GROMACS .gro file of C-alpha atoms in nm:
model
  505
    1UNK     CA    1  -2.307  -3.979   4.704
    2UNK     CA    2  -2.608  -3.771   4.803
    3UNK     CA    3  -2.917  -3.739   4.581
    4UNK     CA    4  -2.830  -3.376   4.512
    5UNK     CA    5  -2.478  -3.468   4.401
    6UNK     CA    6  -2.611  -3.746   4.177
    7UNK     CA    7  -2.861  -3.507   4.022
    8UNK     CA    8  -2.589  -3.248   3.953
    9UNK     CA    9  -2.363  -3.510   3.794
   10UNK     CA   10  -2.655  -3.626   3.576
   11UNK     CA   11  -2.720  -3.268   3.465
   12UNK     CA   12  -2.356  -3.236   3.362
   13UNK     CA   13  -2.371  -3.543   3.134
   14UNK     CA   14  -2.464  -3.320   2.840
   15UNK     CA   15  -2.110  -3.181   2.845
   16UNK     CA   16  -1.938  -3.521   2.819
   17UNK     CA   17  -2.140  -3.734   2.573
   18UNK     CA   18  -2.044  -3.696   2.205
   19UNK     CA   19  -2.254  -3.974   2.046
   20UNK     CA   20  -2.515  -3.733   1.914
   21UNK     CA   21  -2.242  -3.526   1.748
   22UNK     CA   22  -2.145  -3.818   1.523
   23UNK     CA   23  -2.491  -3.835   1.370
   24UNK     CA   24  -2.417  -3.539   1.143
   25UNK     CA   25  -2.045  -3.492   1.186
   26UNK     CA   26  -1.977  -3.350   0.839
   27UNK     CA   27  -2.235  -3.072   0.867
   28UNK     CA   28  -2.133  -2.994   1.224
   29UNK     CA   29  -1.769  -2.971   1.120
   30UNK     CA   30  -1.849  -2.750   0.820
   31UNK     CA   31  -2.069  -2.526   1.032
   32UNK     CA   32  -1.802  -2.512   1.302
   33UNK     CA   33  -1.535  -2.433   1.046
   34UNK     CA   34  -1.740  -2.156   0.885
   35UNK     CA   35  -1.820  -1.998   1.222
   36UNK     CA   36  -1.456  -2.022   1.320
   37UNK     CA   37  -1.333  -1.863   0.997
   38UNK     CA   38  -1.583  -1.579   1.031
   39UNK     CA   39  -1.468  -1.532   1.390
   40UNK     CA   40  -1.104  -1.522   1.283
   41UNK     CA   41  -1.173  -1.280   1.000
   42UNK     CA   42  -1.331  -1.044   1.252
   43UNK     CA   43  -1.045  -1.104   1.494
   44UNK     CA   44  -0.790  -1.044   1.219
   45UNK     CA   45  -0.946  -0.708   1.135
   46UNK     CA   46  -0.943  -0.613   1.504
   47UNK     CA   47  -0.580  -0.713   1.550
   48UNK     CA   48  -0.460  -0.538   1.236
   49UNK     CA   49  -0.649  -0.224   1.334
   50UNK     CA   50  -0.506  -0.234   1.686
   51UNK     CA   51  -0.157  -0.300   1.549
   52UNK     CA   52  -0.179   0.005   1.323
   53UNK     CA   53  -0.293   0.225   1.611
   54UNK     CA   54  -0.056   0.096   1.879
   55UNK     CA   55   0.248   0.098   1.648
   56UNK     CA   56   0.204   0.473   1.612
   57UNK     CA   57   0.168   0.527   1.989
   58UNK     CA   58   0.438   0.291   2.117
   59UNK     CA   59   0.806   0.240   2.036
   60UNK     CA   60   1.008  -0.069   1.940
   61UNK     CA   61   1.156  -0.059   2.291
   62UNK     CA   62   0.807  -0.091   2.446
   63UNK     CA   63   0.742  -0.407   2.245
   64UNK     CA   64   1.093  -0.531   2.317
   65UNK     CA   65   1.057  -0.502   2.695
   66UNK     CA   66   0.732  -0.699   2.701
   67UNK     CA   67   0.876  -0.943   2.448
   68UNK     CA   68   1.173  -1.015   2.677
   69UNK     CA   69   0.941  -1.119   2.959
   70UNK     CA   70   0.699  -1.316   2.742
   71UNK     CA   71   0.981  -1.508   2.576
   72UNK     CA   72   1.103  -1.616   2.921
   73UNK     CA   73   0.778  -1.669   3.114
   74UNK     CA   74   0.637  -1.849   2.812
   75UNK     CA   75   0.836  -2.154   2.919
   76UNK     CA   76   0.651  -2.154   3.250
   77UNK     CA   77   0.317  -2.095   3.076
   78UNK     CA   78   0.356  -2.416   2.877
   79UNK     CA   79   0.295  -2.620   3.192
   80UNK     CA   80  -0.020  -2.441   3.309
   81UNK     CA   81  -0.265  -2.678   3.138
   82UNK     CA   82  -0.039  -2.983   3.083
   83UNK     CA   83  -0.221  -3.055   2.757
   84UNK     CA   84  -0.525  -3.164   2.959
   85UNK     CA   85  -0.764  -2.939   2.767
   86UNK     CA   86  -0.673  -3.129   2.450
   87UNK     CA   87  -0.707  -3.459   2.638
   88UNK     CA   88  -1.064  -3.361   2.732
   89UNK     CA   89  -1.147  -3.282   2.369
   90UNK     CA   90  -0.971  -3.582   2.216
   91UNK     CA   91  -1.087  -3.858   2.453
   92UNK     CA   92  -1.377  -4.069   2.324
   93UNK     CA   93  -1.543  -4.109   2.666
   94UNK     CA   94  -1.506  -3.892   2.975
   95UNK     CA   95  -1.713  -3.821   3.286
   96UNK     CA   96  -1.775  -3.557   3.553
   97UNK     CA   97  -1.527  -3.697   3.805
   98UNK     CA   98  -1.247  -3.714   3.549
   99UNK     CA   99  -1.297  -3.357   3.428
  100UNK     CA  100  -1.323  -3.237   3.789
  101UNK     CA  101  -0.988  -3.398   3.865
  102UNK     CA  102  -0.833  -3.240   3.555
  103UNK     CA  103  -0.974  -2.901   3.658
  104UNK     CA  104  -0.809  -2.913   4.000
  105UNK     CA  105  -0.482  -3.032   3.849
  106UNK     CA  106  -0.492  -2.743   3.600
  107UNK     CA  107  -0.568  -2.489   3.872
  108UNK     CA  108  -0.298  -2.622   4.104
  109UNK     CA  109  -0.036  -2.616   3.832
  110UNK     CA  110  -0.143  -2.264   3.727
  111UNK     CA  111  -0.099  -2.137   4.082
  112UNK     CA  112   0.243  -2.302   4.095
  113UNK     CA  113   0.334  -2.135   3.763
  114UNK     CA  114   0.232  -1.798   3.908
  115UNK     CA  115   0.456  -1.850   4.211
  116UNK     CA  116   0.749  -1.957   3.993
  117UNK     CA  117   0.709  -1.655   3.764
  118UNK     CA  118   0.702  -1.418   4.062
  119UNK     CA  119   1.011  -1.583   4.209
  120UNK     CA  120   1.199  -1.558   3.880
  121UNK     CA  121   1.114  -1.191   3.816
  122UNK     CA  122   1.445  -1.062   3.959
  123UNK     CA  123   1.637  -1.330   3.766
  124UNK     CA  124   1.477  -1.223   3.437
  125UNK     CA  125   1.566  -0.860   3.509
  126UNK     CA  126   1.925  -0.960   3.592
  127UNK     CA  127   1.961  -1.173   3.278
  128UNK     CA  128   1.864  -0.888   3.045
  129UNK     CA  129   2.012  -0.613   3.263
  130UNK     CA  130   1.677  -0.429   3.273
  131UNK     CA  131   1.512  -0.351   3.611
  132UNK     CA  132   1.174  -0.264   3.454
  133UNK     CA  133   1.124  -0.631   3.374
  134UNK     CA  134   1.049  -0.713   3.741
  135UNK     CA  135   0.718  -0.526   3.747
  136UNK     CA  136   0.627  -0.650   3.398
  137UNK     CA  137   0.681  -1.012   3.506
  138UNK     CA  138   0.474  -0.969   3.823
  139UNK     CA  139   0.183  -0.826   3.625
  140UNK     CA  140   0.187  -1.095   3.355
  141UNK     CA  141   0.199  -1.370   3.620
  142UNK     CA  142  -0.171  -1.303   3.689
  143UNK     CA  143  -0.257  -1.460   3.353
  144UNK     CA  144  -0.159  -1.807   3.471
  145UNK     CA  145  -0.434  -1.831   3.733
  146UNK     CA  146  -0.699  -1.693   3.497
  147UNK     CA  147  -0.604  -1.948   3.235
  148UNK     CA  148  -0.615  -2.235   3.484
  149UNK     CA  149  -0.966  -2.141   3.592
  150UNK     CA  150  -1.108  -2.151   3.239
  151UNK     CA  151  -0.913  -2.433   3.073
  152UNK     CA  152  -1.155  -2.724   3.127
  153UNK     CA  153  -1.467  -2.513   3.073
  154UNK     CA  154  -1.333  -2.403   2.735
  155UNK     CA  155  -1.240  -2.763   2.651
  156UNK     CA  156  -1.594  -2.883   2.729
  157UNK     CA  157  -1.743  -2.617   2.503
  158UNK     CA  158  -1.509  -2.734   2.225
  159UNK     CA  159  -1.591  -3.100   2.292
  160UNK     CA  160  -1.959  -3.022   2.236
  161UNK     CA  161  -1.872  -2.828   1.919
  162UNK     CA  162  -2.023  -2.508   2.057
  163UNK     CA  163  -1.804  -2.303   1.828
  164UNK     CA  164  -2.043  -2.010   1.803
  165UNK     CA  165  -2.030  -1.961   2.180
  166UNK     CA  166  -1.650  -1.984   2.181
  167UNK     CA  167  -1.630  -1.735   1.894
  168UNK     CA  168  -1.845  -1.479   2.077
  169UNK     CA  169  -1.639  -1.510   2.396
  170UNK     CA  170  -1.312  -1.481   2.204
  171UNK     CA  171  -1.422  -1.177   2.003
  172UNK     CA  172  -1.562  -1.003   2.310
  173UNK     CA  173  -1.236  -1.056   2.497
  174UNK     CA  174  -1.043  -0.916   2.200
  175UNK     CA  175  -1.260  -0.606   2.163
  176UNK     CA  176  -1.251  -0.519   2.532
  177UNK     CA  177  -0.882  -0.594   2.592
  178UNK     CA  178  -0.762  -0.413   2.279
  179UNK     CA  179  -0.984  -0.118   2.369
  180UNK     CA  180  -0.829  -0.106   2.716
  181UNK     CA  181  -0.479  -0.120   2.567
  182UNK     CA  182  -0.542   0.156   2.313
  183UNK     CA  183  -0.693   0.386   2.576
  184UNK     CA  184  -0.398   0.318   2.808
  185UNK     CA  185  -0.149   0.392   2.528
  186UNK     CA  186  -0.336   0.715   2.447
  187UNK     CA  187  -0.283   0.830   2.806
  188UNK     CA  188   0.089   0.753   2.790
  189UNK     CA  189   0.102   0.413   2.960
  190UNK     CA  190   0.376   0.296   2.717
  191UNK     CA  191   0.457  -0.075   2.757
  192UNK     CA  192   0.192  -0.109   3.029
  193UNK     CA  193  -0.069  -0.081   2.754
  194UNK     CA  194   0.055  -0.412   2.610
  195UNK     CA  195   0.048  -0.572   2.955
  196UNK     CA  196  -0.310  -0.458   3.014
  197UNK     CA  197  -0.417  -0.616   2.684
  198UNK     CA  198  -0.274  -0.955   2.783
  199UNK     CA  199  -0.404  -0.958   3.141
  200UNK     CA  200  -0.755  -0.831   3.063
  201UNK     CA  201  -0.790  -1.076   2.773
  202UNK     CA  202  -0.711  -1.377   2.994
  203UNK     CA  203  -0.956  -1.258   3.262
  204UNK     CA  204  -1.242  -1.205   3.017
  205UNK     CA  205  -1.186  -1.543   2.849
  206UNK     CA  206  -1.197  -1.729   3.182
  207UNK     CA  207  -1.510  -1.542   3.291
  208UNK     CA  208  -1.682  -1.604   2.958
  209UNK     CA  209  -1.613  -1.979   2.966
  210UNK     CA  210  -1.752  -2.007   3.320
  211UNK     CA  211  -2.066  -1.812   3.235
  212UNK     CA  212  -2.140  -2.008   2.916
  213UNK     CA  213  -2.045  -2.357   3.036
  214UNK     CA  214  -2.282  -2.471   3.310
  215UNK     CA  215  -2.049  -2.746   3.431
  216UNK     CA  216  -1.903  -2.697   3.778
  217UNK     CA  217  -1.614  -2.902   3.921
  218UNK     CA  218  -1.664  -3.156   4.197
  219UNK     CA  219  -1.408  -3.320   4.424
  220UNK     CA  220  -1.108  -3.481   4.250
  221UNK     CA  221  -1.096  -3.861   4.220
  222UNK     CA  222  -0.785  -4.043   4.099
  223UNK     CA  223  -0.821  -4.327   3.845
  224UNK     CA  224  -0.623  -4.508   3.576
  225UNK     CA  225  -0.804  -4.300   3.314
  226UNK     CA  226  -0.663  -3.985   3.473
  227UNK     CA  227  -0.316  -4.138   3.452
  228UNK     CA  228  -0.370  -4.212   3.082
  229UNK     CA  229  -0.483  -3.854   3.016
  230UNK     CA  230  -0.183  -3.718   3.208
  231UNK     CA  231   0.045  -3.932   2.992
  232UNK     CA  232  -0.128  -3.801   2.678
  233UNK     CA  233  -0.104  -3.444   2.805
  234UNK     CA  234   0.255  -3.499   2.914
  235UNK     CA  235   0.356  -3.594   2.562
  236UNK     CA  236   0.177  -3.290   2.423
  237UNK     CA  237   0.327  -3.057   2.686
  238UNK     CA  238   0.677  -3.192   2.623
  239UNK     CA  239   0.629  -3.132   2.251
  240UNK     CA  240   0.498  -2.781   2.313
  241UNK     CA  241   0.800  -2.712   2.534
  242UNK     CA  242   1.044  -2.807   2.258
  243UNK     CA  243   0.835  -2.619   2.002
  244UNK     CA  244   0.823  -2.311   2.222
  245UNK     CA  245   1.195  -2.327   2.289
  246UNK     CA  246   1.275  -2.334   1.920
  247UNK     CA  247   1.028  -2.054   1.843
  248UNK     CA  248   1.135  -1.824   2.127
  249UNK     CA  249   1.504  -1.884   2.184
  250UNK     CA  250   1.558  -1.640   1.900
  251UNK     CA  251   1.381  -1.369   2.102
  252UNK     CA  252   1.591  -1.446   2.408
  253UNK     CA  253   1.917  -1.440   2.210
  254UNK     CA  254   1.835  -1.118   2.025
  255UNK     CA  255   1.714  -0.950   2.346
  256UNK     CA  256   2.027  -1.058   2.531
  257UNK     CA  257   2.287  -0.969   2.267
  258UNK     CA  258   2.124  -0.690   2.065
  259UNK     CA  259   1.886  -0.524   2.315
  260UNK     CA  260   1.519  -0.424   2.343
  261UNK     CA  261   1.520  -0.202   2.032
  262UNK     CA  262   1.634  -0.482   1.800
  263UNK     CA  263   1.402  -0.735   1.966
  264UNK     CA  264   1.111  -0.494   1.922
  265UNK     CA  265   1.173  -0.481   1.546
  266UNK     CA  266   1.216  -0.858   1.523
  267UNK     CA  267   0.908  -0.942   1.729
  268UNK     CA  268   0.689  -0.701   1.530
  269UNK     CA  269   0.801  -0.858   1.203
  270UNK     CA  270   0.720  -1.207   1.329
  271UNK     CA  271   0.392  -1.099   1.486
  272UNK     CA  272   0.284  -0.920   1.170
  273UNK     CA  273   0.323  -1.245   0.979
  274UNK     CA  274   0.172  -1.466   1.248
  275UNK     CA  275  -0.149  -1.264   1.293
  276UNK     CA  276  -0.310  -1.396   0.970
  277UNK     CA  277  -0.153  -1.744   0.992
  278UNK     CA  278  -0.248  -1.807   1.354
  279UNK     CA  279  -0.590  -1.655   1.290
  280UNK     CA  280  -0.649  -1.945   1.053
  281UNK     CA  281  -0.470  -2.224   1.239
  282UNK     CA  282  -0.556  -2.170   1.606
  283UNK     CA  283  -0.936  -2.201   1.578
  284UNK     CA  284  -0.932  -2.460   1.299
  285UNK     CA  285  -0.712  -2.674   1.521
  286UNK     CA  286  -0.998  -2.712   1.769
  287UNK     CA  287  -1.245  -2.809   1.494
  288UNK     CA  288  -0.997  -3.038   1.318
  289UNK     CA  289  -0.873  -3.228   1.625
  290UNK     CA  290  -1.231  -3.274   1.741
  291UNK     CA  291  -1.346  -3.402   1.400
  292UNK     CA  292  -1.042  -3.622   1.328
  293UNK     CA  293  -1.055  -3.775   1.677
  294UNK     CA  294  -1.405  -3.901   1.598
  295UNK     CA  295  -1.278  -4.060   1.271
  296UNK     CA  296  -0.970  -4.248   1.396
  297UNK     CA  297  -1.149  -4.582   1.352
  298UNK     CA  298  -1.230  -4.502   0.986
  299UNK     CA  299  -0.888  -4.459   0.813
  300UNK     CA  300  -1.022  -4.381   0.464
  301UNK     CA  301  -1.267  -4.121   0.592
  302UNK     CA  302  -0.994  -3.980   0.817
  303UNK     CA  303  -0.750  -3.945   0.526
  304UNK     CA  304  -1.008  -3.786   0.296
  305UNK     CA  305  -1.121  -3.539   0.563
  306UNK     CA  306  -0.769  -3.427   0.657
  307UNK     CA  307  -0.646  -3.383   0.300
  308UNK     CA  308  -0.952  -3.177   0.211
  309UNK     CA  309  -0.886  -2.954   0.512
  310UNK     CA  310  -0.519  -2.917   0.419
  311UNK     CA  311  -0.602  -2.842   0.056
  312UNK     CA  312  -0.844  -2.563   0.149
  313UNK     CA  313  -0.594  -2.399   0.384
  314UNK     CA  314  -0.291  -2.390   0.154
  315UNK     CA  315  -0.497  -2.278  -0.147
  316UNK     CA  316  -0.542  -1.954   0.047
  317UNK     CA  317  -0.219  -1.923   0.246
  318UNK     CA  318   0.046  -2.010  -0.016
  319UNK     CA  319  -0.053  -1.749  -0.278
  320UNK     CA  320  -0.106  -1.499   0.005
  321UNK     CA  321   0.252  -1.554   0.122
  322UNK     CA  322   0.379  -1.473  -0.229
  323UNK     CA  323   0.180  -1.150  -0.206
  324UNK     CA  324   0.342  -1.073   0.133
  325UNK     CA  325   0.697  -1.132   0.011
  326UNK     CA  326   0.669  -0.898  -0.287
  327UNK     CA  327   0.481  -0.623  -0.099
  328UNK     CA  328   0.660  -0.647   0.238
  329UNK     CA  329   0.786  -0.286   0.239
  330UNK     CA  330   0.442  -0.145   0.153
  331UNK     CA  331   0.277  -0.366   0.414
  332UNK     CA  332   0.508  -0.244   0.691
  333UNK     CA  333   0.468   0.123   0.599
  334UNK     CA  334   0.088   0.098   0.602
  335UNK     CA  335   0.044  -0.117   0.912
  336UNK     CA  336   0.326   0.008   1.134
  337UNK     CA  337   0.435   0.345   0.996
  338UNK     CA  338   0.766   0.494   0.874
  339UNK     CA  339   0.952   0.454   1.206
  340UNK     CA  340   0.925   0.076   1.165
  341UNK     CA  341   1.074   0.063   0.811
  342UNK     CA  342   1.361  -0.156   0.935
  343UNK     CA  343   1.105  -0.434   0.988
  344UNK     CA  344   1.059  -0.485   0.610
  345UNK     CA  345   1.362  -0.707   0.544
  346UNK     CA  346   1.298  -0.917   0.856
  347UNK     CA  347   0.932  -0.956   0.758
  348UNK     CA  348   1.025  -1.061   0.405
  349UNK     CA  349   1.260  -1.333   0.530
  350UNK     CA  350   0.997  -1.463   0.771
  351UNK     CA  351   0.745  -1.476   0.489
  352UNK     CA  352   0.946  -1.748   0.313
  353UNK     CA  353   0.896  -1.978   0.613
  354UNK     CA  354   0.522  -1.912   0.596
  355UNK     CA  355   0.492  -2.117   0.276
  356UNK     CA  356   0.504  -2.437   0.480
  357UNK     CA  357   0.403  -2.327   0.829
  358UNK     CA  358   0.029  -2.388   0.772
  359UNK     CA  359   0.112  -2.747   0.670
  360UNK     CA  360   0.335  -2.781   0.973
  361UNK     CA  361   0.048  -2.673   1.197
  362UNK     CA  362  -0.188  -2.932   1.050
  363UNK     CA  363   0.053  -3.221   1.109
  364UNK     CA  364  -0.001  -3.158   1.478
  365UNK     CA  365  -0.372  -3.232   1.424
  366UNK     CA  366  -0.276  -3.574   1.291
  367UNK     CA  367  -0.049  -3.675   1.575
  368UNK     CA  368  -0.280  -3.543   1.847
  369UNK     CA  369  -0.595  -3.702   1.707
  370UNK     CA  370  -0.409  -4.034   1.667
  371UNK     CA  371  -0.273  -4.016   2.023
  372UNK     CA  372   0.089  -4.003   1.898
  373UNK     CA  373   0.197  -3.717   2.126
  374UNK     CA  374   0.521  -3.881   2.242
  375UNK     CA  375   0.619  -3.948   1.881
  376UNK     CA  376   0.554  -3.580   1.816
  377UNK     CA  377   0.785  -3.493   2.106
  378UNK     CA  378   1.072  -3.700   1.963
  379UNK     CA  379   1.031  -3.541   1.623
  380UNK     CA  380   1.026  -3.186   1.759
  381UNK     CA  381   1.335  -3.268   1.965
  382UNK     CA  382   1.518  -3.343   1.640
  383UNK     CA  383   1.396  -3.046   1.436
  384UNK     CA  384   1.419  -2.817   1.739
  385UNK     CA  385   1.791  -2.881   1.763
  386UNK     CA  386   1.831  -2.797   1.395
  387UNK     CA  387   1.635  -2.472   1.439
  388UNK     CA  388   1.838  -2.364   1.743
  389UNK     CA  389   2.158  -2.418   1.545
  390UNK     CA  390   2.011  -2.195   1.273
  391UNK     CA  391   1.937  -1.918   1.525
  392UNK     CA  392   2.293  -1.922   1.655
  393UNK     CA  393   2.431  -1.922   1.301
  394UNK     CA  394   2.229  -1.615   1.202
  395UNK     CA  395   2.276  -1.418   1.527
  396UNK     CA  396   2.588  -1.220   1.418
  397UNK     CA  397   2.376  -1.059   1.143
  398UNK     CA  398   2.116  -0.938   1.394
  399UNK     CA  399   1.744  -0.985   1.332
  400UNK     CA  400   1.761  -1.028   0.955
  401UNK     CA  401   2.026  -1.299   0.988
  402UNK     CA  402   1.823  -1.495   1.242
  403UNK     CA  403   1.505  -1.468   1.033
  404UNK     CA  404   1.689  -1.579   0.718
  405UNK     CA  405   1.853  -1.877   0.890
  406UNK     CA  406   1.518  -1.983   1.040
  407UNK     CA  407   1.334  -1.971   0.707
  408UNK     CA  408   1.601  -2.147   0.501
  409UNK     CA  409   1.637  -2.426   0.756
  410UNK     CA  410   1.261  -2.474   0.778
  411UNK     CA  411   1.211  -2.495   0.402
  412UNK     CA  412   1.508  -2.715   0.310
  413UNK     CA  413   1.549  -2.942   0.614
  414UNK     CA  414   1.267  -2.946   0.868
  415UNK     CA  415   0.971  -2.963   0.630
  416UNK     CA  416   1.090  -3.267   0.427
  417UNK     CA  417   1.176  -3.439   0.757
  418UNK     CA  418   0.827  -3.370   0.884
  419UNK     CA  419   0.658  -3.521   0.578
  420UNK     CA  420   0.872  -3.834   0.612
  421UNK     CA  421   0.803  -3.868   0.984
  422UNK     CA  422   0.425  -3.833   0.956
  423UNK     CA  423   0.409  -4.079   0.668
  424UNK     CA  424   0.578  -4.362   0.858
  425UNK     CA  425   0.245  -4.471   1.012
  426UNK     CA  426  -0.119  -4.372   1.017
  427UNK     CA  427  -0.360  -4.303   0.728
  428UNK     CA  428  -0.156  -4.013   0.582
  429UNK     CA  429   0.151  -4.093   0.372
  430UNK     CA  430   0.449  -3.879   0.276
  431UNK     CA  431   0.344  -3.845  -0.089
  432UNK     CA  432   0.001  -3.713   0.018
  433UNK     CA  433   0.158  -3.383   0.129
  434UNK     CA  434   0.344  -3.328  -0.199
  435UNK     CA  435   0.048  -3.429  -0.414
  436UNK     CA  436  -0.196  -3.206  -0.225
  437UNK     CA  437   0.044  -2.909  -0.242
  438UNK     CA  438   0.107  -2.912  -0.619
  439UNK     CA  439  -0.183  -2.691  -0.734
  440UNK     CA  440  -0.116  -2.437  -0.459
  441UNK     CA  441   0.258  -2.426  -0.533
  442UNK     CA  442   0.186  -2.364  -0.902
  443UNK     CA  443  -0.061  -2.085  -0.820
  444UNK     CA  444   0.189  -1.935  -0.576
  445UNK     CA  445   0.462  -1.926  -0.840
  446UNK     CA  446   0.228  -1.753  -1.085
  447UNK     CA  447   0.127  -1.488  -0.830
  448UNK     CA  448   0.492  -1.431  -0.739
  449UNK     CA  449   0.599  -1.375  -1.101
  450UNK     CA  450   0.305  -1.146  -1.183
  451UNK     CA  451   0.369  -0.929  -0.877
  452UNK     CA  452   0.743  -0.913  -0.943
  453UNK     CA  453   0.669  -0.788  -1.295
  454UNK     CA  454   0.422  -0.537  -1.156
  455UNK     CA  455   0.678  -0.392  -0.915
  456UNK     CA  456   0.951  -0.393  -1.179
  457UNK     CA  457   0.764  -0.210  -1.453
  458UNK     CA  458   0.503   0.004  -1.273
  459UNK     CA  459   0.586   0.309  -1.061
  460UNK     CA  460   0.358   0.355  -0.759
  461UNK     CA  461   0.321   0.688  -0.579
  462UNK     CA  462   0.166   0.559  -0.256
  463UNK     CA  463   0.209   0.222  -0.080
  464UNK     CA  464  -0.165   0.183  -0.011
  465UNK     CA  465  -0.244   0.220  -0.380
  466UNK     CA  466   0.030  -0.026  -0.470
  467UNK     CA  467  -0.086  -0.279  -0.212
  468UNK     CA  468  -0.443  -0.256  -0.340
  469UNK     CA  469  -0.343  -0.309  -0.703
  470UNK     CA  470  -0.115  -0.598  -0.606
  471UNK     CA  471  -0.399  -0.769  -0.422
  472UNK     CA  472  -0.638  -0.717  -0.714
  473UNK     CA  473  -0.380  -0.877  -0.945
  474UNK     CA  474  -0.312  -1.168  -0.708
  475UNK     CA  475  -0.667  -1.303  -0.676
  476UNK     CA  476  -0.749  -1.363  -1.047
  477UNK     CA  477  -0.394  -1.482  -1.112
  478UNK     CA  478  -0.427  -1.749  -0.843
  479UNK     CA  479  -0.773  -1.854  -0.963
  480UNK     CA  480  -0.657  -1.884  -1.324
  481UNK     CA  481  -0.354  -2.084  -1.216
  482UNK     CA  482  -0.573  -2.330  -1.026
  483UNK     CA  483  -0.805  -2.356  -1.325
  484UNK     CA  484  -0.519  -2.456  -1.557
  485UNK     CA  485  -0.448  -2.780  -1.368
  486UNK     CA  486  -0.699  -3.069  -1.355
  487UNK     CA  487  -0.634  -3.113  -0.982
  488UNK     CA  488  -0.674  -2.739  -0.936
  489UNK     CA  489  -1.013  -2.741  -1.109
  490UNK     CA  490  -1.128  -3.021  -0.880
  491UNK     CA  491  -1.010  -2.822  -0.579
  492UNK     CA  492  -1.197  -2.511  -0.697
  493UNK     CA  493  -1.514  -2.715  -0.746
  494UNK     CA  494  -1.470  -2.853  -0.396
  495UNK     CA  495  -1.441  -2.498  -0.264
  496UNK     CA  496  -1.759  -2.406  -0.450
  497UNK     CA  497  -1.946  -2.702  -0.299
  498UNK     CA  498  -1.815  -2.615   0.046
  499UNK     CA  499  -1.924  -2.251   0.018
  500UNK     CA  500  -2.267  -2.362  -0.104
  501UNK     CA  501  -2.300  -2.589   0.198
  502UNK     CA  502  -2.190  -2.309   0.432
  503UNK     CA  503  -2.437  -2.060   0.283
  504UNK     CA  504  -2.719  -2.310   0.329
  505UNK     CA  505  -2.646  -2.306   0.702
   0.00000   0.00000   0.00000
């Protein structure tokens, strides 16, 4: 190797070493979590605002057409990074040559995904009987290459816990891409406005990661460590494939048998629910996997850290879901408008599944940080089959039937199975999930009953006024419910200590 090459590799060492991060891991994790939550709050406001605007400019058919393509090409998209971004974050030690090799693998696979998507464009159009899907597929195929270019750079920023930088890039991409989409919709671009949002967002993210991460790839070099990371990523990718299949086969079935209009209603209901839930889970996943991966050798610390994370999440999400169920019709009218009123029942059914979805997301943190990706694949294979059977069972009753079958199956079958599976090995046991959930379940029940009484006995003239009053009632009800239980009081005190620590930063 030349002196220049050696010097460049030495300069890149700052992106690979994580020893200094362990010196103050708790504070770094808290700071990262607070930055991430602030980022997601801003992102949530942006997405809700854009949803309200676009829903009044576009039709259910516009969303349905794009949803048909995304549900299909999403299978191809799963393979674009092969789980190698997570491998870069999770691995204890990694070097320039290994990341360079992963970069070129990611880029090569992304190019292959682009070619496959282009080749399958006519097939997708034939399957749904809709010729407009060809051009939509060709346009969305550009996202694969953009994603492949930025995958490892984004992973290195996460590995170094540079969450503030990631937050700025993510928010900037959201602002610009949503702005482009709204302007396009204003000028009558119809479903092309949604396509422009997706494509421009992927381009800006890749560019931002390259500009903020000074690492540059070298020539690829094969090693046994690369093989190990590919095996890790393969397990994660296989799991994601099964997970994606179970979460998107419903879109394919509804689009095929009930058309773009029905799929547009269904996808908006699901997306409306997922915006707040994914806004919490997606960024916290990066912080959590990074933190837990550094604690694998300390089981007690690992267990304590995870359960505190889980507790904080469900204390917010579970009572909020009760609020969503009772106020679903008002929520849809305010966010989407009167022409989307049919979404209300679908949204309400989906909301029942949201009680446990945040917990489901966090179990992935456990299996990934412990390197149990192939175990995760086998579990998702089992529950995925159960979910697919639920979709088929509910399909004759259109979107509402599919949403109901999905939620009931998740609550009564898949969630208990998941607790049992996780608890078979590792620091977290099955009873930990039930014990940690008790205060939040009690608070959720209280919020649900109070809001039901409110809707039963109080007449509201405008949905915005009703939604505001319902929210004002929900917050003190939840806080009082937590305060009644000894474990709830401890959890509230923990929240207070956490907020104090965050404010000191």
